[in-house]
PDB file of C-alpha atoms in Angstrom:
ATOM      1  CA  MET J   9      -8.521  12.009   9.921  1.00 90.00           C
ATOM      2  CA  LYS J  10      -7.197   8.781  11.367  1.00 93.00           C
ATOM      3  CA  VAL J  11      -3.541   7.905  11.847  1.00 94.00           C
ATOM      4  CA  PHE J  12      -2.394   4.329  12.385  1.00 96.00           C
ATOM      5  CA  PHE J  13       1.084   3.601  13.700  1.00 96.00           C
ATOM      6  CA  LEU J  14       2.290   0.050  13.197  1.00 96.00           C
ATOM      7  CA  CYS J  15       5.014  -1.811  15.044  1.00 94.00           C
ATOM      8  CA  ARG J  16       5.744  -5.327  16.232  1.00 93.00           C
ATOM      9  CA  THR J  17       3.554  -5.182  19.350  1.00 92.00           C
ATOM     10  CA  GLY J  18       1.555  -1.991  18.983  1.00 93.00           C
ATOM     11  CA  ARG J  19       2.593  -1.186  22.560  1.00 92.00           C
ATOM     12  CA  HIS J  20       6.175   0.018  22.191  1.00 93.00           C
ATOM     13  CA  THR J  21       7.640   1.866  19.185  1.00 95.00           C
ATOM     14  CA  SER J  22       4.283   2.699  17.619  1.00 95.00           C
ATOM     15  CA  LEU J  23       2.899   3.876  20.956  1.00 94.00           C
ATOM     16  CA  LEU J  24       5.861   6.213  21.384  1.00 94.00           C
ATOM     17  CA  ALA J  25       5.260   7.555  17.876  1.00 94.00           C
ATOM     18  CA  ALA J  26       1.560   8.036  18.645  1.00 94.00           C
ATOM     19  CA  ALA J  27       2.412   9.812  21.894  1.00 93.00           C
ATOM     20  CA  LEU J  28       4.815  12.109  20.065  1.00 92.00           C
ATOM     21  CA  TYR J  29       2.159  12.786  17.429  1.00 92.00           C
ATOM     22  CA  LEU J  30      -0.376  13.712  20.088  1.00 92.00           C
ATOM     23  CA  GLY J  31       2.131  15.691  22.142  1.00 89.00           C
ATOM     24  CA  LEU J  32       1.866  13.341  25.114  1.00 89.00           C
ATOM     25  CA  LEU J  33       5.647  12.989  25.107  1.00 83.00           C
ATOM     26  CA  LYS J  34       7.507  16.221  24.814  1.00 72.00           C
ATOM     27  CA  LYS J  35      11.091  16.244  23.659  1.00 60.00           C
ATOM     28  CA  LYS J  36      12.516  19.066  21.682  1.00 55.00           C
ATOM     29  CA  PRO J  37      14.565  17.993  18.692  1.00 53.00           C
ATOM     30  CA  GLY J  38      18.255  18.300  19.420  1.00 55.00           C
ATOM     31  CA  SER J  39      17.780  18.800  23.150  1.00 57.00           C
ATOM     32  CA  ASN J  40      20.176  16.962  25.416  1.00 51.00           C
ATOM     33  CA  GLU J  41      17.653  16.312  28.125  1.00 60.00           C
ATOM     34  CA  ASP J  42      16.960  12.622  28.546  1.00 62.00           C
ATOM     35  CA  MET J  43      13.412  11.552  28.804  1.00 70.00           C
ATOM     36  CA  HIS J  44      12.557  10.182  32.220  1.00 77.00           C
ATOM     37  CA  SER J  45      11.498   6.555  32.372  1.00 81.00           C
ATOM     38  CA  ASN J  46       8.265   7.609  34.108  1.00 82.00           C
ATOM     39  CA  ASP J  47       7.310   9.651  31.046  1.00 84.00           C
ATOM     40  CA  ILE J  48       7.611   6.567  28.874  1.00 88.00           C
ATOM     41  CA  PHE J  49       6.187   3.942  31.205  1.00 90.00           C
ATOM     42  CA  GLY J  50       3.433   6.333  32.214  1.00 89.00           C
ATOM     43  CA  LEU J  51       1.976   6.245  28.714  1.00 90.00           C
ATOM     44  CA  HIS J  52      -1.364   4.470  28.737  1.00 90.00           C
ATOM     45  CA  GLY J  53      -0.899   0.984  27.318  1.00 90.00           C
ATOM     46  CA  PHE J  54       2.883   1.061  27.081  1.00 91.00           C
ATOM     47  CA  ASP J  55       4.291  -2.456  27.414  1.00 89.00           C
ATOM     48  CA  ALA J  56       0.836  -3.800  28.243  1.00 87.00           C
ATOM     49  CA  ASN J  57      -0.038  -7.402  27.417  1.00 73.00           C
ATOM     50  CA  TYR J  58      -0.426  -7.626  23.697  1.00 64.00           C
ATOM     51  CA  CYS J  59      -0.302 -11.210  22.401  1.00 69.00           C
ATOM     52  CA  ARG J  60      -4.055 -11.729  22.266  1.00 72.00           C
ATOM     53  CA  ASP J  61      -4.635  -8.312  20.695  1.00 77.00           C
ATOM     54  CA  ASP J  62      -2.120  -8.670  17.884  1.00 88.00           C
ATOM     55  CA  GLY J  63      -3.525  -6.821  14.921  1.00 92.00           C
ATOM     56  CA  ARG J  64      -6.333  -5.119  16.817  1.00 93.00           C
ATOM     57  CA  PRO J  65      -6.051  -1.319  16.633  1.00 95.00           C
ATOM     58  CA  PHE J  66      -5.475   0.380  19.994  1.00 94.00           C
ATOM     59  CA  PHE J  67      -6.900   3.878  20.397  1.00 95.00           C
ATOM     60  CA  VAL J  68      -4.275   6.223  21.862  1.00 95.00           C
ATOM     61  CA  GLY J  69      -6.096   9.526  21.629  1.00 94.00           C
ATOM     62  CA  ALA J  70      -7.267  12.371  19.452  1.00 94.00           C
ATOM     63  CA  ASP J  71      -5.726  15.778  18.897  1.00 88.00           C
ATOM     64  CA  ARG J  72      -7.368  19.201  18.616  1.00 85.00           C
ATOM     65  CA  ASP J  73      -8.114  18.691  14.905  1.00 85.00           C
ATOM     66  CA  ASP J  74     -10.056  15.528  15.736  1.00 89.00           C
ATOM     67  CA  THR J  75      -7.323  13.363  14.306  1.00 91.00           C
ATOM     68  CA  GLU J  76      -7.710   9.954  15.903  1.00 94.00           C
ATOM     69  CA  VAL J  77      -4.471   8.120  16.556  1.00 95.00           C
ATOM     70  CA  TYR J  78      -4.244   4.331  16.828  1.00 96.00           C
ATOM     71  CA  THR J  79      -1.476   1.785  17.137  1.00 96.00           C
ATOM     72  CA  ILE J  80      -1.523  -1.707  15.658  1.00 95.00           C
ATOM     73  CA  GLY J  81       0.708  -4.640  16.596  1.00 94.00           C
ATOM     74  CA  VAL J  82       1.638  -6.499  13.436  1.00 94.00           C
ATOM     75  CA  ARG J  83       4.454  -8.825  14.568  1.00 91.00           C
ATOM     76  CA  ASN J  84       7.257  -8.852  11.988  1.00 91.00           C
ATOM     77  CA  VAL J  85       5.111  -8.187   8.923  1.00 93.00           C
ATOM     78  CA  GLY J  86       4.860  -4.403   9.251  1.00 92.00           C
ATOM     79  CA  PRO J  87       5.236  -3.455   5.569  1.00 94.00           C
ATOM     80  CA  ILE J  88       2.757  -6.167   4.524  1.00 96.00           C
ATOM     81  CA  MET J  89       0.112  -5.167   7.054  1.00 96.00           C
ATOM     82  CA  ALA J  90       0.627  -1.502   6.153  1.00 95.00           C
ATOM     83  CA  LYS J  91      -0.264  -2.336   2.538  1.00 96.00           C
ATOM     84  CA  ALA J  92      -3.236  -4.430   3.674  1.00 96.00           C
ATOM     85  CA  ALA J  93      -4.502  -1.652   5.955  1.00 96.00           C
ATOM     86  CA  ASN J  94      -4.130   0.951   3.207  1.00 95.00           C
ATOM     87  CA  ASP J  95      -5.922  -1.254   0.675  1.00 95.00           C
ATOM     88  CA  PHE J  96      -8.716  -2.119   3.112  1.00 96.00           C
ATOM     89  CA  ILE J  97      -9.339   1.486   4.161  1.00 95.00           C
ATOM     90  CA  SER J  98      -9.487   2.639   0.537  1.00 94.00           C
ATOM     91  CA  LEU J  99     -11.707  -0.350  -0.273  1.00 93.00           C
ATOM     92  CA  VAL J 100     -14.324   0.782   2.257  1.00 90.00           C
ATOM     93  CA  GLY J 101     -14.613   4.096   0.465  1.00 87.00           C
ATOM     94  CA  THR J 102     -12.505   6.401   2.634  1.00 87.00           C
ATOM     95  CA  LYS J 103     -11.289   9.445   0.732  1.00 88.00           C
ATOM     96  CA  LYS J 104      -7.590   9.852   0.064  1.00 86.00           C
ATOM     97  CA  GLY J 105      -5.898  11.995   2.696  1.00 85.00           C
ATOM     98  CA  GLU J 106      -8.358  11.027   5.438  1.00 90.00           C
ATOM     99  CA  TRP J 107      -6.122   8.350   6.858  1.00 93.00           C
ATOM    100  CA  CYS J 108      -2.448   7.622   7.216  1.00 93.00           C
ATOM    101  CA  VAL J 109      -0.733   4.315   7.945  1.00 95.00           C
ATOM    102  CA  ILE J 110       2.827   4.621   9.244  1.00 94.00           C
ATOM    103  CA  ASP J 111       4.987   1.576   9.774  1.00 94.00           C
ATOM    104  CA  THR J 112       7.427   2.321  12.583  1.00 95.00           C
ATOM    105  CA  SER J 113       9.060  -1.114  12.586  1.00 93.00           C
ATOM    106  CA  PRO J 114      12.184   0.086  10.682  1.00 93.00           C
ATOM    107  CA  VAL J 115      12.824   2.464  13.590  1.00 93.00           C
ATOM    108  CA  THR J 116      12.578  -0.249  16.267  1.00 94.00           C
ATOM    109  CA  SER J 117      15.942  -0.519  17.991  1.00 94.00           C
ATOM    110  CA  ARG J 118      17.756  -3.691  18.939  1.00 95.00           C
ATOM    111  CA  TRP J 119      17.261  -2.807  22.588  1.00 95.00           C
ATOM    112  CA  THR J 120      13.493  -2.981  22.174  1.00 94.00           C
ATOM    113  CA  SER J 121      13.758  -6.261  20.264  1.00 94.00           C
ATOM    114  CA  ALA J 122      15.958  -7.658  23.028  1.00 95.00           C
ATOM    115  CA  GLY J 123      13.429  -6.416  25.581  1.00 95.00           C
ATOM    116  CA  LEU J 124      10.698  -8.343  23.810  1.00 93.00           C
ATOM    117  CA  CYS J 125      12.810 -11.501  23.957  1.00 95.00           C
ATOM    118  CA  LEU J 126      13.434 -10.939  27.668  1.00 95.00           C
ATOM    119  CA  LYS J 127       9.741 -10.382  28.254  1.00 92.00           C
ATOM    120  CA  LYS J 128       9.034 -13.701  26.564  1.00 91.00           C
ATOM    121  CA  MET J 129      11.508 -15.246  29.000  1.00 93.00           C
ATOM    122  CA  ARG J 130       9.512 -13.613  31.833  1.00 91.00           C
ATOM    123  CA  LEU J 131      12.414 -11.382  32.860  1.00 93.00           C
ATOM    124  CA  TYR J 132      10.078  -8.412  33.173  1.00 92.00           C
ATOM    125  CA  SER J 133      12.260  -5.928  35.088  1.00 92.00           C
ATOM    126  CA  LEU J 134      15.198  -6.440  32.784  1.00 94.00           C
ATOM    127  CA  ALA J 135      12.862  -6.193  29.779  1.00 94.00           C
ATOM    128  CA  ARG J 136      11.547  -2.844  31.004  1.00 93.00           C
ATOM    129  CA  PHE J 137      15.095  -1.536  31.336  1.00 93.00           C
ATOM    130  CA  PHE J 138      15.775  -2.588  27.743  1.00 95.00           C
ATOM    131  CA  PHE J 139      12.521  -0.967  26.598  1.00 94.00           C
ATOM    132  CA  TYR J 140      13.636   2.273  28.204  1.00 92.00           C
ATOM    133  CA  LEU J 141      16.998   2.126  26.460  1.00 93.00           C
ATOM    134  CA  GLY J 142      15.244   1.252  23.198  1.00 94.00           C
ATOM    135  CA  ALA J 143      12.805   4.122  23.570  1.00 92.00           C
ATOM    136  CA  ARG J 144      15.646   6.582  24.133  1.00 90.00           C
ATOM    137  CA  ARG J 145      17.369   5.313  21.009  1.00 92.00           C
ATOM    138  CA  GLU J 146      14.190   5.448  18.938  1.00 93.00           C
ATOM    139  CA  LEU J 147      12.827   8.841  19.999  1.00 91.00           C
ATOM    140  CA  PRO J 148      14.920  11.070  17.657  1.00 91.00           C
ATOM    141  CA  PHE J 149      14.031   8.890  14.665  1.00 93.00           C
ATOM    142  CA  LEU J 150      10.381   8.778  15.659  1.00 93.00           C
ATOM    143  CA  LEU J 151      10.285  12.554  16.050  1.00 91.00           C
ATOM    144  CA  LYS J 152      11.606  12.906  12.516  1.00 92.00           C
ATOM    145  CA  LEU J 153       9.143  10.334  11.181  1.00 92.00           C
ATOM    146  CA  VAL J 154       6.185  11.958  12.930  1.00 90.00           C
ATOM    147  CA  GLU J 155       7.143  15.447  11.765  1.00 89.00           C
ATOM    148  CA  GLU J 156       7.527  14.283   8.150  1.00 88.00           C
ATOM    149  CA  ASN J 157       4.127  12.605   8.223  1.00 84.00           C
ATOM    150  CA  ARG J 158       2.496  15.543   9.926  1.00 80.00           C
ATOM    151  CA  LYS J 159       3.775  17.803   7.138  1.00 79.00           C
ATOM    152  CA  MET J 160       2.591  15.361   4.485  1.00 75.00           C
ATOM    153  CA  SER J 161      -0.876  15.066   6.018  1.00 69.00           C
ATOM    154  CA  PHE J 162      -1.072  18.871   6.335  1.00 65.00           C
ATOM    155  CA  HIS J 163      -0.247  19.224   2.626  1.00 67.00           C
ATOM    156  CA  SER J 164      -2.784  16.579   1.614  1.00 64.00           C
ATOM    157  CA  LYS J 165      -5.429  18.273   3.779  1.00 61.00           C
ATOM    158  CA  SER J 166      -4.762  21.691   2.288  1.00 62.00           C
ATOM    159  CA  ALA J 167      -4.749  20.223  -1.242  1.00 56.00           C
TER     160      ALA J 167
ATOM    161  CA  MET Z   1     -21.070  -7.612   0.486  1.00 90.00           C
ATOM    162  CA  LYS Z   2     -17.306  -8.009   0.219  1.00 94.00           C
ATOM    163  CA  ILE Z   3     -15.709 -11.425   0.551  1.00 96.00           C
ATOM    164  CA  ILE Z   4     -11.953 -11.595   1.117  1.00 96.00           C
ATOM    165  CA  TYR Z   5     -10.163 -14.912   0.628  1.00 97.00           C
ATOM    166  CA  HIS Z   6      -6.709 -14.821   2.146  1.00 96.00           C
ATOM    167  CA  CYS Z   7      -3.696 -17.124   2.238  1.00 95.00           C
ATOM    168  CA  TYR Z   8       0.098 -16.934   2.568  1.00 95.00           C
ATOM    169  CA  GLY Z   9       1.037 -15.402  -0.786  1.00 92.00           C
ATOM    170  CA  GLY Z  10      -2.267 -14.676  -2.517  1.00 93.00           C
ATOM    171  CA  ALA Z  11      -1.095 -16.687  -5.489  1.00 93.00           C
ATOM    172  CA  HIS Z  12      -2.641 -20.153  -5.311  1.00 94.00           C
ATOM    173  CA  SER Z  13      -5.219 -21.243  -2.737  1.00 96.00           C
ATOM    174  CA  SER Z  14      -7.000 -17.898  -2.311  1.00 96.00           C
ATOM    175  CA  VAL Z  15      -6.949 -17.316  -6.061  1.00 96.00           C
ATOM    176  CA  THR Z  16      -8.390 -20.782  -6.674  1.00 97.00           C
ATOM    177  CA  ALA Z  17     -11.113 -20.231  -4.062  1.00 97.00           C
ATOM    178  CA  ALA Z  18     -11.999 -16.857  -5.589  1.00 97.00           C
ATOM    179  CA  ALA Z  19     -12.076 -18.377  -9.087  1.00 97.00           C
ATOM    180  CA  VAL Z  20     -14.391 -21.168  -7.897  1.00 97.00           C
ATOM    181  CA  HIS Z  21     -16.590 -18.568  -6.216  1.00 96.00           C
ATOM    182  CA  LEU Z  22     -16.798 -16.512  -9.398  1.00 96.00           C
ATOM    183  CA  GLY Z  23     -17.639 -19.571 -11.504  1.00 95.00           C
ATOM    184  CA  TRP Z  24     -14.399 -19.462 -13.476  1.00 96.00           C
ATOM    185  CA  LEU Z  25     -13.568 -23.019 -12.450  1.00 96.00           C
ATOM    186  CA  PRO Z  26     -15.873 -26.056 -12.642  1.00 95.00           C
ATOM    187  CA  THR Z  27     -17.469 -27.532  -9.545  1.00 94.00           C
ATOM    188  CA  ASP Z  28     -18.363 -30.884 -11.138  1.00 94.00           C
ATOM    189  CA  ARG Z  29     -14.899 -31.995 -12.238  1.00 95.00           C
ATOM    190  CA  LEU Z  30     -11.235 -31.265 -11.569  1.00 96.00           C
ATOM    191  CA  PRO Z  31      -9.912 -28.234 -13.471  1.00 95.00           C
ATOM    192  CA  GLU Z  32      -7.448 -28.718 -16.296  1.00 94.00           C
ATOM    193  CA  LYS Z  33      -3.919 -27.328 -16.135  1.00 93.00           C
ATOM    194  CA  GLU Z  34      -4.729 -24.617 -18.686  1.00 93.00           C
ATOM    195  CA  GLU Z  35      -7.886 -23.552 -16.841  1.00 94.00           C
ATOM    196  CA  LEU Z  36      -5.864 -22.923 -13.692  1.00 94.00           C
ATOM    197  CA  LYS Z  37      -3.118 -21.087 -15.562  1.00 93.00           C
ATOM    198  CA  GLN Z  38      -5.650 -18.723 -17.117  1.00 94.00           C
ATOM    199  CA  ILE Z  39      -6.922 -17.404 -13.767  1.00 95.00           C
ATOM    200  CA  PRO Z  40      -5.682 -13.858 -13.145  1.00 92.00           C
ATOM    201  CA  TYR Z  41      -2.983 -13.722 -10.432  1.00 93.00           C
ATOM    202  CA  PHE Z  42      -2.619 -17.529 -10.377  1.00 94.00           C
ATOM    203  CA  ASP Z  43       1.040 -18.207  -9.516  1.00 92.00           C
ATOM    204  CA  ARG Z  44       1.979 -14.618 -10.374  1.00 91.00           C
ATOM    205  CA  PRO Z  45       2.315 -12.432  -7.256  1.00 90.00           C
ATOM    206  CA  VAL Z  46       5.823 -12.184  -5.809  1.00 88.00           C
ATOM    207  CA  ALA Z  47       7.039 -11.195  -2.336  1.00 89.00           C
ATOM    208  CA  LYS Z  48       6.746  -7.457  -2.946  1.00 90.00           C
ATOM    209  CA  ASP Z  49       3.039  -7.888  -3.781  1.00 91.00           C
ATOM    210  CA  HIS Z  50       2.282  -9.444  -0.383  1.00 94.00           C
ATOM    211  CA  GLY Z  51      -0.193  -7.479   1.686  1.00 94.00           C
ATOM    212  CA  HIS Z  52      -2.245  -6.092  -1.171  1.00 95.00           C
ATOM    213  CA  ILE Z  53      -5.973  -6.795  -1.278  1.00 96.00           C
ATOM    214  CA  ARG Z  54      -6.893  -7.383  -4.909  1.00 95.00           C
ATOM    215  CA  PHE Z  55     -10.282  -7.299  -6.549  1.00 96.00           C
ATOM    216  CA  MET Z  56     -11.057 -10.486  -8.478  1.00 96.00           C
ATOM    217  CA  GLY Z  57     -14.619  -9.958  -9.630  1.00 95.00           C
ATOM    218  CA  ARG Z  58     -18.288  -9.790  -8.725  1.00 94.00           C
ATOM    219  CA  ASP Z  59     -20.324 -12.953  -8.182  1.00 92.00           C
ATOM    220  CA  GLU Z  60     -23.891 -13.695  -9.296  1.00 90.00           C
ATOM    221  CA  PHE Z  61     -25.320 -12.200  -6.064  1.00 89.00           C
ATOM    222  CA  GLY Z  62     -23.462  -8.914  -6.460  1.00 90.00           C
ATOM    223  CA  ASN Z  63     -20.789  -9.719  -3.855  1.00 92.00           C
ATOM    224  CA  ASP Z  64     -17.335  -8.327  -4.507  1.00 94.00           C
ATOM    225  CA  ILE Z  65     -14.653 -10.995  -4.288  1.00 96.00           C
ATOM    226  CA  TYR Z  66     -11.122 -10.105  -3.191  1.00 97.00           C
ATOM    227  CA  ILE Z  67      -7.924 -11.995  -2.530  1.00 96.00           C
ATOM    228  CA  ALA Z  68      -5.218 -11.080  -0.034  1.00 96.00           C
ATOM    229  CA  SER Z  69      -1.832 -12.315   1.087  1.00 94.00           C
ATOM    230  CA  ARG Z  70      -0.668 -11.992   4.668  1.00 94.00           C
ATOM    231  CA  ARG Z  71       2.249 -14.427   5.057  1.00 92.00           C
ATOM    232  CA  ASN Z  72       1.782 -16.529   8.208  1.00 92.00           C
ATOM    233  CA  GLU Z  73      -0.093 -13.903  10.209  1.00 93.00           C
ATOM    234  CA  SER Z  74      -3.726 -14.812   9.624  1.00 93.00           C
ATOM    235  CA  ARG Z  75      -4.773 -13.827  13.162  1.00 93.00           C
ATOM    236  CA  VAL Z  76      -3.083 -10.433  12.905  1.00 94.00           C
ATOM    237  CA  PHE Z  77      -4.629  -9.855   9.479  1.00 95.00           C
ATOM    238  CA  GLU Z  78      -8.148 -10.811  10.567  1.00 95.00           C
ATOM    239  CA  ASN Z  79      -7.913  -8.879  13.837  1.00 94.00           C
ATOM    240  CA  MET Z  80      -6.684  -5.803  11.991  1.00 96.00           C
ATOM    241  CA  LEU Z  81      -9.470  -5.881   9.410  1.00 96.00           C
ATOM    242  CA  ARG Z  82     -12.129  -6.457  12.071  1.00 94.00           C
ATOM    243  CA  GLY Z  83     -10.656  -3.628  14.142  1.00 95.00           C
ATOM    244  CA  LEU Z  84     -10.689  -1.298  11.153  1.00 96.00           C
ATOM    245  CA  MET Z  85     -14.297  -2.286  10.479  1.00 95.00           C
ATOM    246  CA  GLU Z  86     -15.171  -1.242  14.042  1.00 94.00           C
ATOM    247  CA  ILE Z  87     -13.289   2.054  13.716  1.00 95.00           C
ATOM    248  CA  TYR Z  88     -15.015   2.915  10.439  1.00 94.00           C
ATOM    249  CA  ARG Z  89     -18.342   1.687  11.832  1.00 94.00           C
ATOM    250  CA  LEU Z  90     -18.852  -0.841   9.062  1.00 93.00           C
ATOM    251  CA  PRO Z  91     -21.493  -3.481   9.708  1.00 91.00           C
ATOM    252  CA  GLU Z  92     -19.944  -6.893  10.242  1.00 86.00           C
ATOM    253  CA  GLN Z  93     -22.386  -8.475   7.803  1.00 87.00           C
ATOM    254  CA  GLU Z  94     -20.852  -6.421   5.002  1.00 90.00           C
ATOM    255  CA  PHE Z  95     -17.622  -8.429   5.091  1.00 92.00           C
ATOM    256  CA  ALA Z  96     -16.588 -12.054   5.134  1.00 94.00           C
ATOM    257  CA  ILE Z  97     -12.924 -12.779   5.761  1.00 95.00           C
ATOM    258  CA  ILE Z  98     -12.086 -16.339   4.790  1.00 96.00           C
ATOM    259  CA  ASP Z  99      -8.809 -18.101   5.553  1.00 96.00           C
ATOM    260  CA  VAL Z 100      -7.967 -20.634   2.822  1.00 96.00           C
ATOM    261  CA  MET Z 101      -4.685 -21.781   4.385  1.00 95.00           C
ATOM    262  CA  PRO Z 102      -6.125 -24.886   6.104  1.00 95.00           C
ATOM    263  CA  TYR Z 103      -6.630 -26.376   2.633  1.00 94.00           C
ATOM    264  CA  VAL Z 104      -3.059 -25.836   1.486  1.00 95.00           C
ATOM    265  CA  ASN Z 105      -1.104 -29.092   1.155  1.00 95.00           C
ATOM    266  CA  TRP Z 106       2.632 -29.757   1.037  1.00 95.00           C
ATOM    267  CA  LYS Z 107       2.659 -29.856  -2.773  1.00 94.00           C
ATOM    268  CA  MET Z 108       1.322 -26.314  -2.897  1.00 94.00           C
ATOM    269  CA  VAL Z 109       3.873 -25.179  -0.316  1.00 94.00           C
ATOM    270  CA  LEU Z 110       6.749 -26.838  -2.182  1.00 95.00           C
ATOM    271  CA  GLY Z 111       5.534 -25.648  -5.584  1.00 93.00           C
ATOM    272  CA  GLY Z 112       4.905 -22.128  -4.322  1.00 92.00           C
ATOM    273  CA  PHE Z 113       8.385 -21.934  -2.822  1.00 93.00           C
ATOM    274  CA  THR Z 114       9.986 -23.251  -6.015  1.00 93.00           C
ATOM    275  CA  SER Z 115       7.987 -21.050  -8.350  1.00 90.00           C
ATOM    276  CA  ARG Z 116       7.641 -17.798  -6.403  1.00 89.00           C
ATOM    277  CA  ARG Z 117      10.608 -17.700  -4.056  1.00 88.00           C
ATOM    278  CA  MET Z 118      13.239 -19.470  -6.151  1.00 91.00           C
ATOM    279  CA  GLY Z 119      11.891 -18.191  -9.454  1.00 89.00           C
ATOM    280  CA  LEU Z 120      11.807 -21.665 -11.025  1.00 90.00           C
ATOM    281  CA  THR Z 121       8.377 -21.223 -12.571  1.00 90.00           C
ATOM    282  CA  TRP Z 122       8.256 -24.272 -14.811  1.00 90.00           C
ATOM    283  CA  PRO Z 123       8.896 -27.045 -12.256  1.00 91.00           C
ATOM    284  CA  GLY Z 124       7.181 -25.130  -9.447  1.00 93.00           C
ATOM    285  CA  ARG Z 125       3.985 -24.471 -11.346  1.00 93.00           C
ATOM    286  CA  SER Z 126       3.464 -28.111 -12.292  1.00 93.00           C
ATOM    287  CA  ILE Z 127       3.848 -29.145  -8.625  1.00 95.00           C
ATOM    288  CA  ILE Z 128       1.405 -26.424  -7.561  1.00 95.00           C
ATOM    289  CA  ILE Z 129      -1.179 -27.534 -10.098  1.00 95.00           C
ATOM    290  CA  LYS Z 130      -0.959 -31.085  -8.746  1.00 95.00           C
ATOM    291  CA  GLY Z 131      -1.405 -29.667  -5.247  1.00 96.00           C
ATOM    292  CA  VAL Z 132      -4.380 -27.530  -6.227  1.00 96.00           C
ATOM    293  CA  ARG Z 133      -6.037 -30.502  -7.908  1.00 96.00           C
ATOM    294  CA  TYR Z 134      -5.388 -32.571  -4.771  1.00 96.00           C
ATOM    295  CA  SER Z 135      -7.144 -30.035  -2.495  1.00 96.00           C
ATOM    296  CA  TYR Z 136      -9.651 -28.897  -5.088  1.00 97.00           C
ATOM    297  CA  TRP Z 137     -12.769 -30.514  -3.626  1.00 97.00           C
ATOM    298  CA  GLN Z 138     -11.986 -29.131  -0.196  1.00 96.00           C
ATOM    299  CA  ILE Z 139     -11.695 -25.639  -1.666  1.00 97.00           C
ATOM    300  CA  VAL Z 140     -14.941 -26.119  -3.601  1.00 97.00           C
ATOM    301  CA  SER Z 141     -16.620 -27.264  -0.400  1.00 96.00           C
ATOM    302  CA  LEU Z 142     -15.322 -24.187   1.452  1.00 96.00           C
ATOM    303  CA  VAL Z 143     -16.614 -21.860  -1.256  1.00 96.00           C
ATOM    304  CA  GLN Z 144     -20.011 -23.540  -1.240  1.00 95.00           C
ATOM    305  CA  ARG Z 145     -20.224 -23.116   2.534  1.00 94.00           C
ATOM    306  CA  VAL Z 146     -19.268 -19.463   2.156  1.00 94.00           C
ATOM    307  CA  LYS Z 147     -21.955 -18.995  -0.498  1.00 93.00           C
ATOM    308  CA  VAL Z 148     -24.621 -20.664   1.625  1.00 91.00           C
ATOM    309  CA  MET Z 149     -23.674 -18.772   4.760  1.00 87.00           C
ATOM    310  CA  THR Z 150     -23.461 -15.379   3.078  1.00 87.00           C
ATOM    311  CA  ALA Z 151     -26.739 -15.971   1.250  1.00 81.00           C
ATOM    312  CA  SER Z 152     -28.640 -17.078   4.343  1.00 70.00           C
ATOM    313  CA  GLY Z 153     -27.502 -14.111   6.378  1.00 62.00           C
ATOM    314  CA  ASN Z 154     -25.397 -16.131   8.795  1.00 53.00           C
ATOM    315  CA  ARG Z 155     -22.392 -13.865   8.493  1.00 53.00           C
ATOM    316  CA  ARG Z 156     -20.202 -15.257  11.262  1.00 54.00           C
ATOM    317  CA  ILE Z 157     -18.229 -17.675   9.193  1.00 54.00           C
ATOM    318  CA  LYS Z 158     -15.850 -19.862  11.135  1.00 54.00           C
ATOM    319  CA  MET Z 159     -14.066 -22.299   8.874  1.00 56.00           C
TER     320      MET Z 159
END
């Protein structure tokens, strides 16, 4: 199975979701412990240069069930590219339930969006601080999203 | 082989190109108003349909012709499809992804906005038809290049 997480850059919200999916970021739901910035910035590819690679899937890793997890940067057309990706994958003959496209852009916090603006203005340190704040804000929602999709994919596999 | 014509809304230029490719529109004269109106999906998709890849028909060489809408993100769309092709190990010569946007003129933009966005179909459609007729020979030329290039095996189409 292949899972594609979509967000604006493919290197922030979607990468966090992919890391949660693969268990690279561990945070128990409801726990009060804050995630350390090193955990987030230590993720391979987090906040890496992305402009040239917009749209190109980025391989994050594979889990024990051989589920390959990718992120895709889709600018501000997440729902549209999610439809296009779904249509294209089904068009190439992939069986239903063998892939999953999850648009994480609704979860993207304002802090992350502000960080992207700051990065464009070349204020990198400040941008990274905003990304950290954004990631902290997004993590509970992403955990929920990932768990829901994991359950759905489990059901579709067993069906 | 699968040929995907894409534009902003998948309602006018890509549909016209696909119709020319499938032989539904003449290549020796300008199409009449009624001929354009009869094409499936011509001036019909709305914003919620954006992103879908739709099958239009099969040409005389057995190629499947599709249309797609991707708003203003042609690079993201093309990168994503090419990335997915790599992930699913699909040979590049199996697909041609053609951007029809360079042949869109201001009449088509204005007509498309009036008809699709504002919902004023009657005035918008007549402006679009004028626009399509204005760019028609350019679209025909594009389709003929696509046909030649896909037939001769030169799959790297850069328009």
